[in-house]
Structures are given as structure tokens and as C-alpha cells.
Amino acid sequence: MEVNSEEIYIEKLREFKKNADDFKSWKKITDQHKSALEYSKRKKKRSAWNFFKLSSIGLLAYFFYLIELPSILKEDECILPIPEILLDIWRPPVRSCEFCQISEVHVRSNLTADEFYDNYAYSGLPLLVSDGMKDWSTDIFSFEYFKKIYAEKNSDENKDCQFFGYRTSFQSLEEVFSMPEDRATFLPGHEPWYIGWSNCIPEITATLRKHYTVPYFLEQSERTSSDWMFMGSPGYKGAPLHIDAVQYNSWQAQIKGRKKWNFVPPPECWKECPHKHSVVVEPGNVFVFDSNQWYHSTEILEGEYSLTIGAEYD
């Protein structure tokens, strides 16, 4: 059979065109694949860079917390408040969980300074001293008493002191002392409240300290220049669950009312320690507590309104 050379040529052209089309399609696919790979690489590089930036910020914040924060969190410097969530995130873990290995809060009376410093001062163990307010004359303290002595000072000075409005809408002590009398005196039917503030104005500190001193078992301690006041309605929630970042351990004296403290160890100690503890602090009691190691919250029990004085000790 004779083969037509023209037909062979045409067939070769068709085959060549088909291969060319296939080549173009393949080239298009490979080009798209290369583009996708390049995009993926760029995306990974950006993700790695973003992760590096965030990690760097985190490490710097952690370094700041460990090195600088203790030196600037002095109450007499009245610093810019730091959000609680940041303090919780960058909180360094406790070195030992021995402090929380307790079955109940220790209750003592007639406690000598030596006993206190040998067994409790820096142990992290919660301690309730039932007669901690010996020779104090703080019965004079009340909402009206505080309102009067603070009214004599310039409001700008009060703004330099730390203030916690907690669950209320109060933004300052000045706002608190401007509330209606019925609410201020905790009459039924009025919105409850709980607040805290530091008395960092030297003249007011001197006036208040005429009526109290450091608890007798802390006679070896040098007191800080600022004390704290916490005040609120009976039967109302106090401070929400949180952990502090203050420089020293602290004590809190219950002047009026009854306050229940609830506290749990930090998460790194949950396997070694009972999960939850609580203690009711009565008028005349002093509660010694390491608020830098325990997560804690408070609530005011029914009856009289609550008034508490607190301070740090070295």
C-alpha cells in the first residue's frame, strides 16, 4: 500500500500541535505550582516573623516583670495600674508549693514576734491572729469620718493614690464621698458597693495612724509609707478572684463587719495542695497573707458593713 507523504506530514503536524498544547498546559500548571510554593514560603516567613515579634514582646515583658516590676510596685510611688490579666500571664511560677500544703488556716493569739518571724512571716502560710488589734482606737473610723478628713485635702492629691472601684462605677474616692447618704450608709433598697484605696497622702496617713499601729507581733517590721482601706456593703461581694504583685507580704485588720476570704494555690501547685480554702475574719482579727502566692477573693457577710485596714511588712 502506497503511503501518502502529505497525509504523513499532516499527521505529524497534528501530533506536534497536540504536544505543544500539552506543553503549554503543563507549563501553566507548573508555573501555578511554583507560584503557590513561593506564596507559601512567603507566608511561612511572615508567620515566623510575626511569631518572633510576639515572642520577643513576651520575653521582654517577662524580663520586665522579673527585674523591674518589684522595684516600681511600691505603694508610695502610686504607679500606673497594670491590667490583672497581664500580671497573671507573666507571673513567675512559685519556687516551692510547701506554703500551700495545709489542711486549715492557723489561728493564734498572744503571738510573740519571735514566733511569728520564725514560723509565719515569710512562709506563705495564711495566719489569723484573733487578738491582733490590741490597743487600737479605730472605732472612730466610718464613712463620714473618712469623708471629712479627705474633704480637707485637695482632690488632686487624692488622684495620686491608687483606687479600686471593683464592681462599682466609681472611678475615684471623690466620687465615693459624693454618693447619696442613703447609699453611703447602706440602707436597704440602695445599690451595694465595695471599694479600696491607699492613703498615700502623708497628712492623712499621720491622722489615721494616731488610732492604730502595726499589729503587736510585727514589732520588728518596718512599715510601708502607705496603708490600704477596704470598705463595702454587708452581704455583698468584695474583691474578685485575683493574685497580687506587691513588694512584700501583707496583713489586713478587720475593723468592722465580717469578711470571708476564699483562696486557692496557683495552678502549678494544684497537684500538691488542697484546691480551696476559706476563713472568716471577725472584728478585732488580723489576717496575715501572702497575696503574691495565693489567688484570692473576698465577700462581706451579712450584718455590719465591712471596713478593713491593710499594709505590707518587710
Coordinates of C-alpha atoms in Angstrom, one line a residue:
M1 CA 0.0 0.0 0.0
E2 CA 1.4 3.3 -1.0
V3 CA 1.8 5.8 1.8
N4 CA 0.8 9.4 1.0
S5 CA 3.6 11.6 2.2
E6 CA 1.2 14.5 2.5
E7 CA -1.0 12.6 4.9
I8 CA 2.0 11.7 7.0
Y9 CA 3.1 15.3 7.1
I10 CA -0.4 16.4 8.2
E11 CA -0.5 13.7 10.9
K12 CA 2.9 14.9 12.2
L13 CA 1.7 18.5 12.3
R14 CA -1.4 17.4 14.4
E15 CA 0.8 15.4 16.7
F16 CA 3.2 18.4 17.1
K17 CA 0.3 20.8 17.8
K18 CA -1.1 18.4 20.4
N19 CA 2.2 18.1 22.1
A20 CA 2.6 21.9 22.0
D21 CA -0.8 22.3 23.6
D22 CA 0.0 19.8 26.2
F23 CA 3.3 21.5 26.8
K24 CA 1.5 24.9 27.3
S25 CA -0.9 23.3 29.8
W26 CA 1.8 21.6 31.7
K27 CA 3.8 24.8 31.7
K28 CA 0.8 26.7 33.1
I29 CA 0.3 24.1 35.8
T30 CA 4.0 24.1 36.8
D31 CA 4.0 27.9 36.8
Q32 CA 1.0 27.9 39.1
H33 CA 2.5 25.3 41.3
K34 CA 5.8 27.4 41.6
S35 CA 3.7 30.5 42.4
A36 CA 1.8 28.6 45.1
L37 CA 5.1 27.4 46.6
E38 CA 6.6 30.8 46.6
Y39 CA 3.4 32.3 48.2
S40 CA 3.5 29.5 50.9
K41 CA 7.2 30.3 51.6
R42 CA 6.5 34.0 51.9
K43 CA 3.5 33.3 54.2
K44 CA 5.7 31.0 56.4
K45 CA 8.3 33.6 56.6
R46 CA 5.8 36.2 57.6
S47 CA 4.3 33.8 60.2
A48 CA 7.7 33.1 61.6
W49 CA 8.5 36.8 61.7
N50 CA 5.2 37.5 63.5
F51 CA 5.8 34.7 65.9
F52 CA 9.3 36.1 66.6
K53 CA 8.0 39.5 67.2
L54 CA 5.3 38.3 69.6
S55 CA 7.7 36.0 71.4
S56 CA 10.2 38.9 71.7
I57 CA 7.5 41.1 73.2
G58 CA 6.5 38.3 75.6
L59 CA 10.1 37.7 76.7
L60 CA 10.7 41.5 77.2
A61 CA 7.5 41.7 79.3
Y62 CA 8.6 38.7 81.3
F63 CA 12.1 40.2 81.8
F64 CA 10.5 43.5 82.8
Y65 CA 8.2 41.7 85.3
L66 CA 11.1 39.8 86.9
I67 CA 13.6 42.7 87.0
E68 CA 11.8 45.9 87.2
L69 CA 8.3 45.3 88.4
P70 CA 9.1 44.6 92.1
S71 CA 11.0 47.9 92.4
I72 CA 8.3 50.1 90.9
L73 CA 5.3 48.4 92.5
K74 CA 5.8 50.3 95.8
E75 CA 2.7 51.8 97.1
D76 CA 4.3 55.1 98.0
E77 CA 5.0 55.7 94.3
C78 CA 1.4 55.3 93.2
I79 CA 2.1 53.9 89.8
L80 CA 0.0 53.5 86.7
P81 CA -2.2 50.4 87.2
I82 CA -1.3 47.2 85.3
P83 CA -4.2 45.0 84.0
E84 CA -4.7 42.0 86.1
I85 CA -4.6 39.6 83.2
L86 CA -1.1 40.7 82.3
L87 CA 0.1 40.2 85.8
D88 CA -1.5 36.7 85.8
I89 CA 0.0 35.8 82.4
W90 CA 3.6 36.9 83.2
R91 CA 3.5 35.8 86.8
P92 CA 6.6 33.8 87.6
P93 CA 5.8 30.3 89.0
V94 CA 6.3 29.8 92.7
R95 CA 9.6 28.1 93.6
S96 CA 8.0 25.7 96.1
C97 CA 4.5 24.5 96.9
E98 CA 5.3 23.9 100.5
F99 CA 3.4 27.1 101.6
C100 CA 0.0 25.7 100.5
Q101 CA 0.3 22.2 102.0
I102 CA -2.1 23.0 104.8
S103 CA -5.4 21.5 105.9
E104 CA -6.7 24.7 107.6
V105 CA -5.7 28.3 108.4
H106 CA -3.6 28.6 111.6
V107 CA -5.3 30.6 114.3
R108 CA -3.2 32.2 117.0
S109 CA -3.3 34.6 119.9
N110 CA -0.7 36.1 122.2
L111 CA 1.8 35.5 119.4
T112 CA 5.3 36.7 120.1
A113 CA 7.3 38.4 117.5
D114 CA 9.9 35.6 117.5
E115 CA 7.2 33.0 117.0
F116 CA 5.8 35.0 114.1
Y117 CA 9.1 35.6 112.3
D118 CA 10.3 32.0 112.9
N119 CA 7.1 30.3 111.7
Y120 CA 4.9 32.5 109.6
A121 CA 6.4 35.8 108.4
Y122 CA 7.9 34.6 105.1
S123 CA 6.5 31.1 104.9
G124 CA 3.4 31.9 102.8
L125 CA 1.2 30.2 105.4
P126 CA -2.1 32.0 106.0
L127 CA -2.4 33.1 109.6
L128 CA -5.3 34.5 111.6
V129 CA -4.3 36.4 114.8
S130 CA -7.5 36.7 116.8
D131 CA -6.2 39.5 119.1
G132 CA -4.1 41.3 116.5
M133 CA -5.6 44.8 117.2
K134 CA -4.5 45.3 120.7
D135 CA -4.7 48.9 122.0
W136 CA -6.2 50.3 118.8
S137 CA -8.8 53.1 118.9
T138 CA -10.3 52.6 115.4
D139 CA -13.9 52.6 116.5
I140 CA -14.0 56.2 115.3
F141 CA -13.5 55.1 111.7
S142 CA -16.6 55.4 109.5
F143 CA -17.7 56.6 106.1
E144 CA -18.4 60.1 107.5
Y145 CA -15.0 60.2 109.3
F146 CA -13.1 59.4 106.1
K147 CA -15.2 61.8 104.1
K148 CA -14.4 64.6 106.5
I149 CA -10.7 64.2 106.6
Y150 CA -10.4 63.7 102.8
A151 CA -12.6 66.7 102.1
E152 CA -9.9 68.9 103.8
K153 CA -7.4 67.9 101.2
N154 CA -7.1 68.9 97.6
S155 CA -8.8 66.4 95.3
D156 CA -5.7 66.4 93.1
E157 CA -3.7 64.9 95.9
N158 CA -6.2 62.0 96.2
K159 CA -5.8 61.3 92.5
D160 CA -2.2 60.4 93.1
C161 CA -3.3 57.5 95.3
Q162 CA -4.4 54.1 94.0
F163 CA -8.1 53.4 93.9
F164 CA -10.1 50.2 93.2
G165 CA -13.8 50.5 92.3
Y166 CA -14.2 46.8 91.8
R167 CA -17.7 46.0 90.6
T168 CA -19.0 49.6 91.1
S169 CA -18.9 52.5 88.6
F170 CA -16.8 54.6 90.9
Q171 CA -13.6 56.0 89.4
S172 CA -12.2 57.9 92.4
L173 CA -12.5 58.4 96.1
E174 CA -14.0 61.8 95.4
E175 CA -16.9 60.1 93.6
V176 CA -17.4 57.7 96.5
F177 CA -17.7 60.5 99.0
S178 CA -20.2 62.2 96.7
M179 CA -22.7 59.4 96.8
P180 CA -26.2 59.9 98.4
E181 CA -26.3 59.5 102.1
D182 CA -28.8 56.6 102.0
R183 CA -26.5 54.6 99.8
A184 CA -23.4 55.6 101.8
T185 CA -25.0 54.3 104.9
F186 CA -26.0 51.0 103.3
L187 CA -29.8 51.5 103.7
P188 CA -31.8 48.6 102.2
G189 CA -33.0 49.2 98.6
H190 CA -29.9 51.0 97.5
E191 CA -27.2 49.7 95.3
P192 CA -24.4 47.9 97.3
W193 CA -20.8 48.9 96.8
Y194 CA -17.3 47.8 97.7
I195 CA -14.1 49.8 97.1
G196 CA -10.5 50.0 98.1
W197 CA -7.9 52.8 98.3
S198 CA -4.4 53.7 99.5
N199 CA -4.0 56.6 101.9
C200 CA -0.7 57.8 100.4
I201 CA -1.2 61.5 101.5
P202 CA 1.3 61.9 104.4
E203 CA -1.0 64.2 106.5
I204 CA -3.9 61.8 106.3
T205 CA -1.7 58.9 107.0
A206 CA -0.4 60.6 110.1
T207 CA -4.0 61.4 111.2
L208 CA -5.2 57.8 110.7
R209 CA -2.2 56.3 112.4
K210 CA -3.0 58.1 115.6
H211 CA -5.6 55.4 116.1
Y212 CA -3.7 52.3 115.1
T213 CA -0.2 50.9 114.7
V214 CA 1.3 47.8 113.2
P215 CA 0.0 44.6 114.9
Y216 CA 1.9 43.9 118.1
F217 CA 3.6 40.7 116.7
L218 CA 5.1 42.8 113.9
E219 CA 7.1 45.0 116.2
Q220 CA 10.4 44.1 114.4
S221 CA 9.0 45.1 111.0
E222 CA 9.4 48.5 109.2
R223 CA 6.0 49.5 107.9
T224 CA 5.5 50.9 104.4
S225 CA 4.6 54.6 104.0
S226 CA 1.1 53.8 102.7
D227 CA -1.8 51.7 104.2
W228 CA -4.9 50.4 102.4
M229 CA -8.6 50.8 103.3
F230 CA -11.3 48.5 102.0
M231 CA -14.9 49.3 102.7
G232 CA -18.3 47.9 101.5
S233 CA -21.8 46.8 101.9
P234 CA -22.9 43.8 104.1
G235 CA -23.9 40.7 102.2
Y236 CA -22.0 41.9 99.1
K237 CA -19.1 40.6 97.0
G238 CA -15.8 42.1 97.7
A239 CA -12.7 41.7 95.5
P240 CA -13.0 39.1 92.6
L241 CA -10.5 36.3 92.4
H242 CA -7.0 37.6 91.6
I243 CA -3.4 37.4 92.6
D244 CA -1.3 40.4 93.6
A245 CA 2.1 41.7 92.5
V246 CA 3.1 43.8 95.5
Q247 CA 6.6 44.0 97.0
Y248 CA 6.1 42.4 100.4
N249 CA 3.7 40.2 102.4
S250 CA 0.8 41.9 104.0
W251 CA -1.6 42.0 106.9
Q252 CA -5.2 43.0 107.0
A253 CA -7.1 44.1 110.1
Q254 CA -10.8 43.7 110.3
I255 CA -12.2 46.9 111.9
K256 CA -15.9 46.4 111.3
G257 CA -18.1 43.7 109.9
R258 CA -17.2 40.1 108.9
K259 CA -15.3 39.3 105.8
K260 CA -14.9 35.8 104.2
W261 CA -11.6 35.1 102.4
N262 CA -11.5 32.4 99.7
F263 CA -8.2 31.4 98.3
V264 CA -6.6 28.8 96.1
P265 CA -3.0 27.9 95.3
P266 CA -1.6 28.8 91.9
P267 CA -2.1 26.2 89.1
E268 CA 1.4 24.9 89.4
C269 CA 0.6 23.7 92.9
W270 CA -2.8 22.1 92.4
K271 CA -1.4 18.6 92.4
E272 CA 0.3 19.0 95.7
C273 CA -2.2 21.2 97.6
P274 CA -5.9 21.1 98.5
H275 CA -7.7 23.1 95.9
K276 CA -9.6 25.6 98.1
H277 CA -9.5 27.2 101.5
S278 CA -11.6 29.9 103.2
V279 CA -11.6 31.7 106.5
V280 CA -13.9 34.2 108.2
V281 CA -12.2 37.3 109.6
E282 CA -14.1 38.9 112.6
P283 CA -13.7 42.4 114.0
G284 CA -10.5 42.6 116.0
N285 CA -8.8 39.9 113.9
V286 CA -5.7 40.4 111.8
F287 CA -5.2 38.2 108.8
V288 CA -1.6 37.7 107.6
F289 CA -1.5 36.6 104.0
D290 CA 0.9 36.3 101.1
S291 CA -1.2 37.7 98.3
N292 CA 1.6 37.2 95.8
Q293 CA 1.3 33.4 96.0
W294 CA -2.4 32.7 96.6
Y295 CA -5.2 33.5 94.3
H296 CA -7.9 35.1 96.5
S297 CA -11.3 36.7 96.6
T298 CA -13.4 38.2 99.4
E299 CA -17.0 38.6 100.3
I300 CA -18.7 40.5 103.0
L301 CA -21.1 38.6 105.3
E302 CA -24.5 39.8 106.4
G303 CA -24.7 42.1 109.4
E304 CA -22.5 45.2 109.7
Y305 CA -20.7 46.8 106.8
S306 CA -17.1 45.9 106.4
L307 CA -14.1 48.1 107.0
T308 CA -10.5 46.7 106.7
I309 CA -7.1 48.3 107.1
G310 CA -4.1 46.6 105.4
A311 CA -0.5 47.2 104.9
E312 CA 2.7 45.4 103.8
Y313 CA 5.6 44.4 106.1
D314 CA 9.2 43.6 105.3

